[in-house]
Coordinates of C-alpha atoms and ligand atoms in Angstrom, one line a residue:
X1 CA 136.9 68.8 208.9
X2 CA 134.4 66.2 208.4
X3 CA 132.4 67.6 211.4
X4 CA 131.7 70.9 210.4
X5 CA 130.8 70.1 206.9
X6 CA 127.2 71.5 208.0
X7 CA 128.5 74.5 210.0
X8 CA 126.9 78.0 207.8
X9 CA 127.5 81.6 209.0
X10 CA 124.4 84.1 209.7
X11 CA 123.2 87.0 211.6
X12 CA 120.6 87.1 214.0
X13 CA 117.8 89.0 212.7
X14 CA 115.1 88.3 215.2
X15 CA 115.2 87.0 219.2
X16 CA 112.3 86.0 221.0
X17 CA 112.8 84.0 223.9
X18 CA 115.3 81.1 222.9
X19 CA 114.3 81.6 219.1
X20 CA 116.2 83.2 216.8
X21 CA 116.1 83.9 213.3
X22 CA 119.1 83.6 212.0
X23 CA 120.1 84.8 208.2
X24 CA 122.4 83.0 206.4
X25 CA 125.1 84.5 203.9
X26 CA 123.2 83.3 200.7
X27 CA 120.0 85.1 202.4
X28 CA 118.2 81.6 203.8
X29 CA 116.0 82.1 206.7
X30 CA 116.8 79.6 209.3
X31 CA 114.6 78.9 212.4
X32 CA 117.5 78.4 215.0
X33 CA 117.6 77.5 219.3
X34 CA 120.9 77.0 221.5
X35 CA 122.2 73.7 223.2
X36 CA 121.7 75.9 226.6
X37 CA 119.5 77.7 228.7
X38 CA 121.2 80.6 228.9
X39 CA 122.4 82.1 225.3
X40 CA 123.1 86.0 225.8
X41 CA 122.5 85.9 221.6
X42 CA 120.7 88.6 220.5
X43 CA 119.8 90.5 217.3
X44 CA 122.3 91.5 215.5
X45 CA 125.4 88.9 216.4
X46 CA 126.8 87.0 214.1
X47 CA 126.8 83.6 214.6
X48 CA 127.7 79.4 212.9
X49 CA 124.7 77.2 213.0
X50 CA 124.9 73.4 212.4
X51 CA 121.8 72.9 210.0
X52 CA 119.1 70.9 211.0
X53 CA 116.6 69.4 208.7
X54 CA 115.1 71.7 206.1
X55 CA 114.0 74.9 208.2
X56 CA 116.1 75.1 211.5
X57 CA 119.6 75.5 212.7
X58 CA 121.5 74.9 216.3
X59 CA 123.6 78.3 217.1
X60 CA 127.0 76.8 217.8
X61 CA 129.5 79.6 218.1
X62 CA 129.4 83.7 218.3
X63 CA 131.5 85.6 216.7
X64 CA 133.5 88.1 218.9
X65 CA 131.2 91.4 218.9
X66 CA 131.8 94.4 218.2
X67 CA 130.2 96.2 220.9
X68 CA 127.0 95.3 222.9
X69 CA 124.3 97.4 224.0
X70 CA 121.5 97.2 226.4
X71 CA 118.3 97.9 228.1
X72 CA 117.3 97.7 231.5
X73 CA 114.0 97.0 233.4
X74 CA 112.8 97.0 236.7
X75 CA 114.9 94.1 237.4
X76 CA 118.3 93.8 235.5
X77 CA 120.0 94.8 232.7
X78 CA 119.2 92.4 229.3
X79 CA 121.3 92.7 226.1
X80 CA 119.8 94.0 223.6
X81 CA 122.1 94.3 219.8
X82 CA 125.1 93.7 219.2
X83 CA 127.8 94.9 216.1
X84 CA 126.0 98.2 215.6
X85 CA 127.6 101.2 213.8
X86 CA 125.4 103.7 214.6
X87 CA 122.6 104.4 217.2
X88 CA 119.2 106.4 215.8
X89 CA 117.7 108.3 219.6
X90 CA 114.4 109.1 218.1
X91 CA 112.6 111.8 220.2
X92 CA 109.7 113.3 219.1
X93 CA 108.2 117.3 219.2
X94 CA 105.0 115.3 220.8
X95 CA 104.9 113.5 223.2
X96 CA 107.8 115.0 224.7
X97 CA 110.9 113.5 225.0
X98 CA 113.0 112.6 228.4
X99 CA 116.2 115.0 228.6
X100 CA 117.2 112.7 230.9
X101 CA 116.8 109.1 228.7
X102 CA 118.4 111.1 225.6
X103 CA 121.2 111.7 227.8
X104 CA 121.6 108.1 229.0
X105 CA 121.2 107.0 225.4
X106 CA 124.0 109.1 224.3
X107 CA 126.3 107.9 226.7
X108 CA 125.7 104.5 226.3
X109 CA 126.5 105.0 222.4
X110 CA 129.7 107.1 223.6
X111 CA 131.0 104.4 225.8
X112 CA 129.9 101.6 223.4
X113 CA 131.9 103.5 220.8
X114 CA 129.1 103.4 218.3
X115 CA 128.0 107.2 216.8
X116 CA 124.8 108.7 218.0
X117 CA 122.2 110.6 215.8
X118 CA 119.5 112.1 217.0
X119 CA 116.1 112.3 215.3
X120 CA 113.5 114.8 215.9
X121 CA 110.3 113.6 214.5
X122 CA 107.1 115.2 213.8
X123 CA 108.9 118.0 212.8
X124 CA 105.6 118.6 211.3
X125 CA 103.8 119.8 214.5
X126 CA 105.1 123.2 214.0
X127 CA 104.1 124.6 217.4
X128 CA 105.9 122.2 219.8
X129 CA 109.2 122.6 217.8
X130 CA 111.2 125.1 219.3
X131 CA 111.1 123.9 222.5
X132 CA 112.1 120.2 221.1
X133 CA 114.5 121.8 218.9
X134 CA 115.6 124.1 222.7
X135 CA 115.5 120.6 224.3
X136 CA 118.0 119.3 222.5
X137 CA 121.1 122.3 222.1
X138 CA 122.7 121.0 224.5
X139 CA 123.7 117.9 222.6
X140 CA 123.7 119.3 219.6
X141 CA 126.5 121.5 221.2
X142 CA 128.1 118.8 222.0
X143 CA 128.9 117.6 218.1
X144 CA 126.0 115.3 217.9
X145 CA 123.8 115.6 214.4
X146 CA 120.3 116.5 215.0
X147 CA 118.6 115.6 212.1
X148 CA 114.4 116.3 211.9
X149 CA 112.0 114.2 210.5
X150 CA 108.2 113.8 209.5
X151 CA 106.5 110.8 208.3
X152 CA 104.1 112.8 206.6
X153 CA 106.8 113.8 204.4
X154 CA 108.4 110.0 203.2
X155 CA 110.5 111.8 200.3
X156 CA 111.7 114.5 202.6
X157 CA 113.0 111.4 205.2
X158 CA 114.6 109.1 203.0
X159 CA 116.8 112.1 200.9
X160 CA 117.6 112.8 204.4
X161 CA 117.8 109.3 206.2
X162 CA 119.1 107.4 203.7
X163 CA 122.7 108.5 202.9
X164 CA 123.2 108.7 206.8
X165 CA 122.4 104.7 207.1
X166 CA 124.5 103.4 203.9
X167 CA 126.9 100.5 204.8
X168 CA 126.1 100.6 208.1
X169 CA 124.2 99.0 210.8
X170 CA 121.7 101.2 212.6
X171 CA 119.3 100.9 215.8
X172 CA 116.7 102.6 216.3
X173 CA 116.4 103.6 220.2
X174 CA 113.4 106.0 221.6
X175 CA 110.2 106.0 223.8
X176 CA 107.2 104.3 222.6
X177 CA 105.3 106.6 220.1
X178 CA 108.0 108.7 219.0
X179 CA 107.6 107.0 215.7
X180 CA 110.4 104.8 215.1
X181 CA 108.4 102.1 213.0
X182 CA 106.9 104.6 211.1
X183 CA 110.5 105.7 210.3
X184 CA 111.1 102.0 209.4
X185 CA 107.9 101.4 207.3
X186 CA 108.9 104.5 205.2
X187 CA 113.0 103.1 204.6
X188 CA 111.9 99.5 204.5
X189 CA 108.4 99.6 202.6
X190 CA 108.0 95.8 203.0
X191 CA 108.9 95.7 206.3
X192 CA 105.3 96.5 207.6
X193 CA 105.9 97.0 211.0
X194 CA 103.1 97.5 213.5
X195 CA 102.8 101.5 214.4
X196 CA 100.1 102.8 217.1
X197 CA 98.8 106.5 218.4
X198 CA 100.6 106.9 221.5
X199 CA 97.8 107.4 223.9
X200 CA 95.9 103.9 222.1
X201 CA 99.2 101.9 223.1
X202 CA 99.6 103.7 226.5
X203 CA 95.9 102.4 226.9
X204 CA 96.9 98.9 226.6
X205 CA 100.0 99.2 229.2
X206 CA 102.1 98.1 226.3
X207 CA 104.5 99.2 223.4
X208 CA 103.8 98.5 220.0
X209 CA 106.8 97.2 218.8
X210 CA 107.9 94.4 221.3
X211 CA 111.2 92.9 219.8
X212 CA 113.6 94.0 218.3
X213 CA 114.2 92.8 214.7
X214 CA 116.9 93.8 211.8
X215 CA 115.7 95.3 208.5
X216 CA 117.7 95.3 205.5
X217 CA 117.4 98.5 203.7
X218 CA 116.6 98.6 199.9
X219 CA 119.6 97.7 197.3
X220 CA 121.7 97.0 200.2
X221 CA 122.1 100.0 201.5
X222 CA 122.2 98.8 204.9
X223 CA 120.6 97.4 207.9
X224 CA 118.3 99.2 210.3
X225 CA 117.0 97.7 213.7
X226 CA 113.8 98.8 214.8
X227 CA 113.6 98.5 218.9
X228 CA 110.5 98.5 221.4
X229 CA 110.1 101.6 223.4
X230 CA 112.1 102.3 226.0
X231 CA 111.7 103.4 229.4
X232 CA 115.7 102.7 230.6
X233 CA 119.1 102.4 229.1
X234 CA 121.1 99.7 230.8
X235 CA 124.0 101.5 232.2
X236 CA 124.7 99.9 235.1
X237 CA 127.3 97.5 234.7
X238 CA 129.6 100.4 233.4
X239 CA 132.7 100.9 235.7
X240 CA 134.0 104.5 236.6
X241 CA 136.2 104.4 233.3
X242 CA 133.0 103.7 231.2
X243 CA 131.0 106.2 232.2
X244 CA 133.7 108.9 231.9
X245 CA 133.7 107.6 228.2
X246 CA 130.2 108.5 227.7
X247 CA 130.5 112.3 228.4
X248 CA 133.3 112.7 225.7
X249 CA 133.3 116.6 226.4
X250 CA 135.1 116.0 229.8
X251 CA 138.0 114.8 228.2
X252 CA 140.2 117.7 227.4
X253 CA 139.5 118.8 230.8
X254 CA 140.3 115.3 232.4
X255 CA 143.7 115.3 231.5
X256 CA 144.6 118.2 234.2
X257 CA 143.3 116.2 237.4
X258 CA 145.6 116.1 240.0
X259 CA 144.8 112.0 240.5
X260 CA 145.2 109.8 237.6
X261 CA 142.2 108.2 238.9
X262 CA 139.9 110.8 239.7
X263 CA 136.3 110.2 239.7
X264 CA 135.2 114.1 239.0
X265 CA 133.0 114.1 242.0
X266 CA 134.5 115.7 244.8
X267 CA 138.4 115.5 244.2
X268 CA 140.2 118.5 245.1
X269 CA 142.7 119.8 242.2
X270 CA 140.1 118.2 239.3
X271 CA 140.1 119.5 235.8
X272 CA 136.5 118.7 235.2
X273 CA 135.3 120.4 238.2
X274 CA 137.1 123.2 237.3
X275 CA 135.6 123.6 234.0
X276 CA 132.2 122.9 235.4
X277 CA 133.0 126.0 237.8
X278 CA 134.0 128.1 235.0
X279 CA 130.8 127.3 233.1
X280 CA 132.7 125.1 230.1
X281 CA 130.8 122.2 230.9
X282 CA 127.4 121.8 231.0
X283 CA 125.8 121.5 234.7
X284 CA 123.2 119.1 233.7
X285 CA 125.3 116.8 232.1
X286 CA 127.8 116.5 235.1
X287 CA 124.7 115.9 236.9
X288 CA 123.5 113.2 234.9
X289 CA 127.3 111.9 235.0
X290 CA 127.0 112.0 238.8
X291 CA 123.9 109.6 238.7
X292 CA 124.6 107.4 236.3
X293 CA 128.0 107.0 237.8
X294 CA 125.8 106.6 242.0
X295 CA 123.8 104.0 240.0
X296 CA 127.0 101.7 238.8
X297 CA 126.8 98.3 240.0
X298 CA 130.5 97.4 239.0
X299 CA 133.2 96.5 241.3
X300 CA 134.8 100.0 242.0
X301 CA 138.4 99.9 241.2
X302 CA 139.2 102.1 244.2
Ligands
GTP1 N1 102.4 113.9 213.2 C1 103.2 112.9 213.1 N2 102.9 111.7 213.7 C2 103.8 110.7 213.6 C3 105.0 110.8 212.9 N3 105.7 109.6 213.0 C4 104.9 108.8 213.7 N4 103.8 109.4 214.0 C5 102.7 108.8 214.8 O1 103.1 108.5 216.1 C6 102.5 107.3 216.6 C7 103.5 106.3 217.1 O2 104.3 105.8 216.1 P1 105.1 104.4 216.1 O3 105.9 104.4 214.9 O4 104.2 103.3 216.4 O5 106.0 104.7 217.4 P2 107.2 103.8 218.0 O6 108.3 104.7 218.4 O7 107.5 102.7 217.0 O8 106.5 103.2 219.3 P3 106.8 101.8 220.1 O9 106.8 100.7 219.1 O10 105.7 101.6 221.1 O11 108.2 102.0 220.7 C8 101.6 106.8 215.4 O12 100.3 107.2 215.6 C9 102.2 107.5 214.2 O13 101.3 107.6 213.2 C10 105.4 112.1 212.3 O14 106.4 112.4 211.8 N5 104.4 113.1 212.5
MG2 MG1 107.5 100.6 217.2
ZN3 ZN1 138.7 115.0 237.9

């Protein structure tokens, strides 16, 4: 095995543009770039690099992922992370949070398989938080912990964040300024992350944070991925059986369709439209289902 004498594992802390930053095992920092143009690597995969010199590394080989998640722009849909356990949706009492990009958030984790949690932050601004805390029933009904947070309180959110994130991998996903590096700067002290009033970043046209780069927590307590602001959550190279997966509460009801394959839309004899009918499924989320599902670029499978 002569030739992979110099072959060391690590995980990609940091992407930007064909850099990465890759960790190694022993906790080295290795400056690494790819043979090709095109990598797909991104923060968060695990990877072997053939060292080079004393500070760089060639990323030879990914290890098979977990799970994937990304983000869309205007144009296409970019990975994002990969091997994550558990996805943070930050929303905040002010300025207030998109029902419709928490929704796409949660169904991404859903299909991904990866657990959502959502964070309401500023929990401090007293009068705004009923109708954030209104905003967000519906998911909380569907099972999904909602879990508030202040950063004026840092005791308050590490008690509370920090058994949630132990042994696992977390991302934090949210608009810009909801506070998610404020969040991070309070769990990783040293990470001194770059955190902005919302209307000074808006002025500027961009988000604060503008790559996404993995944490360790203290004592190993686990990793936490702090994530630029979104404005879109790549969805659209789910197929029909994807989607479905990320609206888990249509599953008891899917079972009594008529077709094996139907698409909840329109389908006559369908257990999901039945249940919508009968009020046992939320009509906003079989709306968001129906767009998300209109938006899918993937081959249809009928
Ligand atoms: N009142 C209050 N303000 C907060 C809280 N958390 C963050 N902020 C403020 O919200 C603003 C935005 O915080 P950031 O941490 O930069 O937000 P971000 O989500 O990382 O934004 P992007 O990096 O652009 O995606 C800053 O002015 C913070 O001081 C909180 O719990 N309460
Ligand atoms: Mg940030
Ligand atoms: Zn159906």
């Amino acid at each position: 095995m002569a030739g992979n004498e110099r072959m060391i594992r690590g995980r990609v802390i940091a992407a930007h543009g064909r850099h990465y930053q890759v960790e190694l095992d022993d906790g080295q920092l290795r400056q690494c770039y790819t043979r090709g143009k095109k990598s797909g690597i991104c923060v968060g995969d695990y990877v072997d690099i053939e060292i080079q010199g004393q500070e760089e590394g060639r990323i030879e080989r990914i290890h098979e992922r977990r799970n994937l998640l990304y983000r869309s722009d205007e144009m296409r849909a970019k990975q994002f992370a990969a091997n994550v356990d558990q996805l943070l949706i930050v929303v905040a009492v002010e300025p207030l949070f998109s029902d419709d990009l928490t929704g796409r958030a949660l169904a991404g984790a859903f299909s991904a398989d990866i657990s959502p949690v959502i964070l309401l932050n500023k929990s401090d601004l007293s009068k705004g938080l009923p109708l954030a805390r209104a905003r967000l029933a519906e998911m909380a009904a569907l099972g999904v912990p909602v879990v508030e947070t202040s950063t004026l309180h840092p005791d308050a959110l590490r008690d509370t964040l920090l058994p949630l994130l132990a042994g696992k991998t977390s991302l934090l996903l949210g608009q810009s300024g909801m506070g998610k590096s404020s969040i991070l700067n309070i769990l990783v002290p040293d990470a001194r992350a770059d955190t902005q009033a919302h209307s000074l970043a808006l002025g500027t046209g961009k988000h604060t944070t503008t790559s996404s780069r993995l944490y360790h927590l203290p004592d190993s307590q686990g990793d936490l991925i702090d994530s630029p602001g979104f404005q879109a959550f790549g969805l659209k190279h789910l197929g029909q059986t994807e989607v479905e997966q990320g609206f888990p509460e249509f599953a008891p009801f899917s079972q009594h369709c008529r077709f094996y394959n139907c698409t909840h839309r329109h389908e006559p004899g369908c257990g999901v439209l039945e249940a919508l009918e009968k009020g046992l499924i939320n009509d906003k989320r079989h709306e968001l289902y129906m767009r998300i599902l209109a938006e899918s670029t993937a081959p249809q499978k009928y």
